[in-house]
């Protein structure tokens, strides 16, 4: 089943986000290589593809896991969580309908 992982950034976390981004992307690439990643990306803090110093307000990851517990364990180990980039993480089951 797919799960949506929604992380909300801590205030003033842009530098920490940039510092651990390579490790974060490495884990996402592993999900992609396994054919389990549906989509992933950040929420710019302003209405722009490159928010510059405004940074990001969080991220969305939709990926396939065996269970909610497995999705939670994966999210808990993510560098954005362990480095304090995310202040909160919500994980919800996600049913993909479109595109078919």
JSON list of C-alpha atoms in Angstrom, two decimals:
[
{"chain": "A", "resi": 1, "resn": "UNK", "atom": "CA", "xyz": [0.00, 0.00, 0.00]},
{"chain": "A", "resi": 2, "resn": "UNK", "atom": "CA", "xyz": [1.06, 3.57, -0.60]},
{"chain": "A", "resi": 3, "resn": "UNK", "atom": "CA", "xyz": [1.60, 5.96, 2.31]},
{"chain": "A", "resi": 4, "resn": "UNK", "atom": "CA", "xyz": [1.83, 9.75, 2.25]},
{"chain": "A", "resi": 5, "resn": "UNK", "atom": "CA", "xyz": [4.60, 11.08, 4.46]},
{"chain": "A", "resi": 6, "resn": "UNK", "atom": "CA", "xyz": [4.07, 14.79, 5.12]},
{"chain": "A", "resi": 7, "resn": "UNK", "atom": "CA", "xyz": [6.88, 16.56, 6.93]},
{"chain": "A", "resi": 8, "resn": "UNK", "atom": "CA", "xyz": [6.64, 20.13, 8.22]},
{"chain": "A", "resi": 9, "resn": "UNK", "atom": "CA", "xyz": [9.91, 22.03, 8.46]},
{"chain": "A", "resi": 10, "resn": "UNK", "atom": "CA", "xyz": [11.14, 23.52, 11.69]},
{"chain": "A", "resi": 11, "resn": "UNK", "atom": "CA", "xyz": [11.65, 27.28, 11.69]},
{"chain": "A", "resi": 12, "resn": "UNK", "atom": "CA", "xyz": [15.00, 28.42, 10.30]},
{"chain": "A", "resi": 13, "resn": "UNK", "atom": "CA", "xyz": [15.94, 24.90, 9.18]},
{"chain": "A", "resi": 14, "resn": "UNK", "atom": "CA", "xyz": [17.05, 25.69, 5.61]},
{"chain": "A", "resi": 15, "resn": "UNK", "atom": "CA", "xyz": [20.78, 25.34, 6.30]},
{"chain": "A", "resi": 16, "resn": "UNK", "atom": "CA", "xyz": [20.25, 22.03, 8.10]},
{"chain": "A", "resi": 17, "resn": "UNK", "atom": "CA", "xyz": [17.98, 20.86, 5.25]},
{"chain": "A", "resi": 18, "resn": "UNK", "atom": "CA", "xyz": [20.70, 21.65, 2.70]},
{"chain": "A", "resi": 19, "resn": "UNK", "atom": "CA", "xyz": [23.36, 19.95, 4.82]},
{"chain": "A", "resi": 20, "resn": "UNK", "atom": "CA", "xyz": [21.56, 16.59, 5.03]},
{"chain": "A", "resi": 21, "resn": "UNK", "atom": "CA", "xyz": [19.83, 16.71, 1.63]},
{"chain": "A", "resi": 22, "resn": "UNK", "atom": "CA", "xyz": [22.30, 14.30, -0.04]},
{"chain": "A", "resi": 23, "resn": "UNK", "atom": "CA", "xyz": [21.54, 11.59, 2.55]},
{"chain": "A", "resi": 24, "resn": "UNK", "atom": "CA", "xyz": [17.80, 12.28, 2.27]},
{"chain": "A", "resi": 25, "resn": "UNK", "atom": "CA", "xyz": [17.94, 11.96, -1.53]},
{"chain": "A", "resi": 26, "resn": "UNK", "atom": "CA", "xyz": [19.98, 8.77, -1.27]},
{"chain": "A", "resi": 27, "resn": "UNK", "atom": "CA", "xyz": [17.15, 7.13, 0.69]},
{"chain": "A", "resi": 28, "resn": "UNK", "atom": "CA", "xyz": [14.55, 8.38, -1.80]},
{"chain": "A", "resi": 29, "resn": "UNK", "atom": "CA", "xyz": [16.64, 7.07, -4.69]},
{"chain": "A", "resi": 30, "resn": "UNK", "atom": "CA", "xyz": [16.74, 3.66, -3.00]},
{"chain": "A", "resi": 31, "resn": "UNK", "atom": "CA", "xyz": [12.92, 3.66, -2.84]},
{"chain": "A", "resi": 32, "resn": "UNK", "atom": "CA", "xyz": [12.83, 4.66, -6.50]},
{"chain": "A", "resi": 33, "resn": "UNK", "atom": "CA", "xyz": [15.29, 1.93, -7.46]},
{"chain": "A", "resi": 34, "resn": "UNK", "atom": "CA", "xyz": [13.03, -0.59, -5.69]},
{"chain": "A", "resi": 35, "resn": "UNK", "atom": "CA", "xyz": [10.02, 0.70, -7.69]},
{"chain": "A", "resi": 36, "resn": "UNK", "atom": "CA", "xyz": [8.30, 1.89, -4.50]},
{"chain": "A", "resi": 37, "resn": "UNK", "atom": "CA", "xyz": [8.44, 5.69, -4.88]},
{"chain": "A", "resi": 38, "resn": "UNK", "atom": "CA", "xyz": [5.37, 7.33, -6.42]},
{"chain": "A", "resi": 39, "resn": "UNK", "atom": "CA", "xyz": [6.49, 10.95, -5.90]},
{"chain": "A", "resi": 40, "resn": "UNK", "atom": "CA", "xyz": [8.52, 13.14, -3.61]},
{"chain": "A", "resi": 41, "resn": "UNK", "atom": "CA", "xyz": [9.31, 16.81, -3.30]},
{"chain": "A", "resi": 42, "resn": "UNK", "atom": "CA", "xyz": [9.39, 19.88, -1.09]},
{"chain": "A", "resi": 43, "resn": "UNK", "atom": "CA", "xyz": [6.83, 22.61, -0.49]},
{"chain": "A", "resi": 44, "resn": "UNK", "atom": "CA", "xyz": [8.48, 25.98, -1.33]},
{"chain": "A", "resi": 45, "resn": "UNK", "atom": "CA", "xyz": [7.79, 28.56, 1.38]},
{"chain": "A", "resi": 46, "resn": "UNK", "atom": "CA", "xyz": [6.92, 31.10, -1.34]},
{"chain": "A", "resi": 47, "resn": "UNK", "atom": "CA", "xyz": [5.19, 30.78, -4.71]},
{"chain": "A", "resi": 48, "resn": "UNK", "atom": "CA", "xyz": [8.33, 30.01, -6.73]},
{"chain": "A", "resi": 49, "resn": "UNK", "atom": "CA", "xyz": [10.16, 26.95, -8.01]},
{"chain": "A", "resi": 50, "resn": "UNK", "atom": "CA", "xyz": [13.34, 28.28, -6.42]},
{"chain": "A", "resi": 51, "resn": "UNK", "atom": "CA", "xyz": [12.35, 29.90, -3.13]},
{"chain": "A", "resi": 52, "resn": "UNK", "atom": "CA", "xyz": [15.89, 31.09, -2.40]},
{"chain": "A", "resi": 53, "resn": "UNK", "atom": "CA", "xyz": [16.44, 32.13, 1.21]},
{"chain": "A", "resi": 54, "resn": "UNK", "atom": "CA", "xyz": [12.71, 31.72, 1.98]},
{"chain": "A", "resi": 55, "resn": "UNK", "atom": "CA", "xyz": [13.39, 28.00, 1.91]},
{"chain": "A", "resi": 56, "resn": "UNK", "atom": "CA", "xyz": [10.74, 25.34, 2.27]},
{"chain": "A", "resi": 57, "resn": "UNK", "atom": "CA", "xyz": [7.81, 24.70, 4.57]},
{"chain": "A", "resi": 58, "resn": "UNK", "atom": "CA", "xyz": [7.98, 20.91, 4.36]},
{"chain": "A", "resi": 59, "resn": "UNK", "atom": "CA", "xyz": [7.93, 17.93, 2.03]},
{"chain": "A", "resi": 60, "resn": "UNK", "atom": "CA", "xyz": [5.65, 15.24, 0.65]},
{"chain": "A", "resi": 61, "resn": "UNK", "atom": "CA", "xyz": [6.73, 11.67, -0.05]},
{"chain": "A", "resi": 62, "resn": "UNK", "atom": "CA", "xyz": [4.33, 9.05, -1.39]},
{"chain": "A", "resi": 63, "resn": "UNK", "atom": "CA", "xyz": [5.82, 5.58, -1.39]},
{"chain": "A", "resi": 64, "resn": "UNK", "atom": "CA", "xyz": [4.85, 1.95, -1.05]},
{"chain": "A", "resi": 65, "resn": "UNK", "atom": "CA", "xyz": [5.45, 0.16, 2.23]},
{"chain": "A", "resi": 66, "resn": "UNK", "atom": "CA", "xyz": [4.23, -3.15, 3.69]},
{"chain": "A", "resi": 67, "resn": "UNK", "atom": "CA", "xyz": [2.45, -1.41, 6.57]},
{"chain": "A", "resi": 68, "resn": "UNK", "atom": "CA", "xyz": [1.94, 1.85, 8.41]},
{"chain": "A", "resi": 69, "resn": "UNK", "atom": "CA", "xyz": [4.53, 0.67, 10.91]},
{"chain": "A", "resi": 70, "resn": "UNK", "atom": "CA", "xyz": [7.08, 0.14, 8.12]},
{"chain": "A", "resi": 71, "resn": "UNK", "atom": "CA", "xyz": [6.35, 3.61, 6.68]},
{"chain": "A", "resi": 72, "resn": "UNK", "atom": "CA", "xyz": [6.72, 5.13, 10.14]},
{"chain": "A", "resi": 73, "resn": "UNK", "atom": "CA", "xyz": [10.02, 3.35, 10.76]},
{"chain": "A", "resi": 74, "resn": "UNK", "atom": "CA", "xyz": [11.34, 4.54, 7.39]},
{"chain": "A", "resi": 75, "resn": "UNK", "atom": "CA", "xyz": [10.27, 8.13, 8.08]},
{"chain": "A", "resi": 76, "resn": "UNK", "atom": "CA", "xyz": [11.69, 8.10, 11.62]},
{"chain": "A", "resi": 77, "resn": "UNK", "atom": "CA", "xyz": [15.12, 7.18, 10.20]},
{"chain": "A", "resi": 78, "resn": "UNK", "atom": "CA", "xyz": [15.13, 9.89, 7.53]},
{"chain": "A", "resi": 79, "resn": "UNK", "atom": "CA", "xyz": [17.90, 12.50, 7.87]},
{"chain": "A", "resi": 80, "resn": "UNK", "atom": "CA", "xyz": [15.33, 15.31, 7.75]},
{"chain": "A", "resi": 81, "resn": "UNK", "atom": "CA", "xyz": [13.82, 13.83, 10.91]},
{"chain": "A", "resi": 82, "resn": "UNK", "atom": "CA", "xyz": [17.02, 12.87, 12.72]},
{"chain": "A", "resi": 83, "resn": "UNK", "atom": "CA", "xyz": [18.66, 16.24, 11.94]},
{"chain": "A", "resi": 84, "resn": "UNK", "atom": "CA", "xyz": [15.63, 18.21, 13.12]},
{"chain": "A", "resi": 85, "resn": "UNK", "atom": "CA", "xyz": [14.64, 19.64, 9.73]},
{"chain": "A", "resi": 86, "resn": "UNK", "atom": "CA", "xyz": [11.10, 18.33, 10.21]},
{"chain": "A", "resi": 87, "resn": "UNK", "atom": "CA", "xyz": [9.30, 19.49, 13.34]},
{"chain": "A", "resi": 88, "resn": "UNK", "atom": "CA", "xyz": [6.36, 17.15, 12.67]},
{"chain": "A", "resi": 89, "resn": "UNK", "atom": "CA", "xyz": [5.67, 14.20, 10.40]},
{"chain": "A", "resi": 90, "resn": "UNK", "atom": "CA", "xyz": [2.23, 12.87, 9.53]},
{"chain": "A", "resi": 91, "resn": "UNK", "atom": "CA", "xyz": [1.88, 9.51, 7.80]},
{"chain": "A", "resi": 92, "resn": "UNK", "atom": "CA", "xyz": [-1.38, 8.46, 6.20]},
{"chain": "A", "resi": 93, "resn": "UNK", "atom": "CA", "xyz": [-2.42, 5.56, 3.98]},
{"chain": "A", "resi": 94, "resn": "UNK", "atom": "CA", "xyz": [-2.79, 6.77, 0.39]},
{"chain": "A", "resi": 95, "resn": "UNK", "atom": "CA", "xyz": [-4.91, 5.25, -2.35]},
{"chain": "A", "resi": 96, "resn": "UNK", "atom": "CA", "xyz": [-3.70, 6.16, -5.83]},
{"chain": "A", "resi": 97, "resn": "UNK", "atom": "CA", "xyz": [-6.61, 6.61, -8.23]},
{"chain": "A", "resi": 98, "resn": "UNK", "atom": "CA", "xyz": [-5.25, 8.79, -11.06]},
{"chain": "A", "resi": 99, "resn": "UNK", "atom": "CA", "xyz": [-3.45, 8.70, -13.27]},
{"chain": "A", "resi": 100, "resn": "UNK", "atom": "CA", "xyz": [-4.43, 5.10, -13.86]}
]
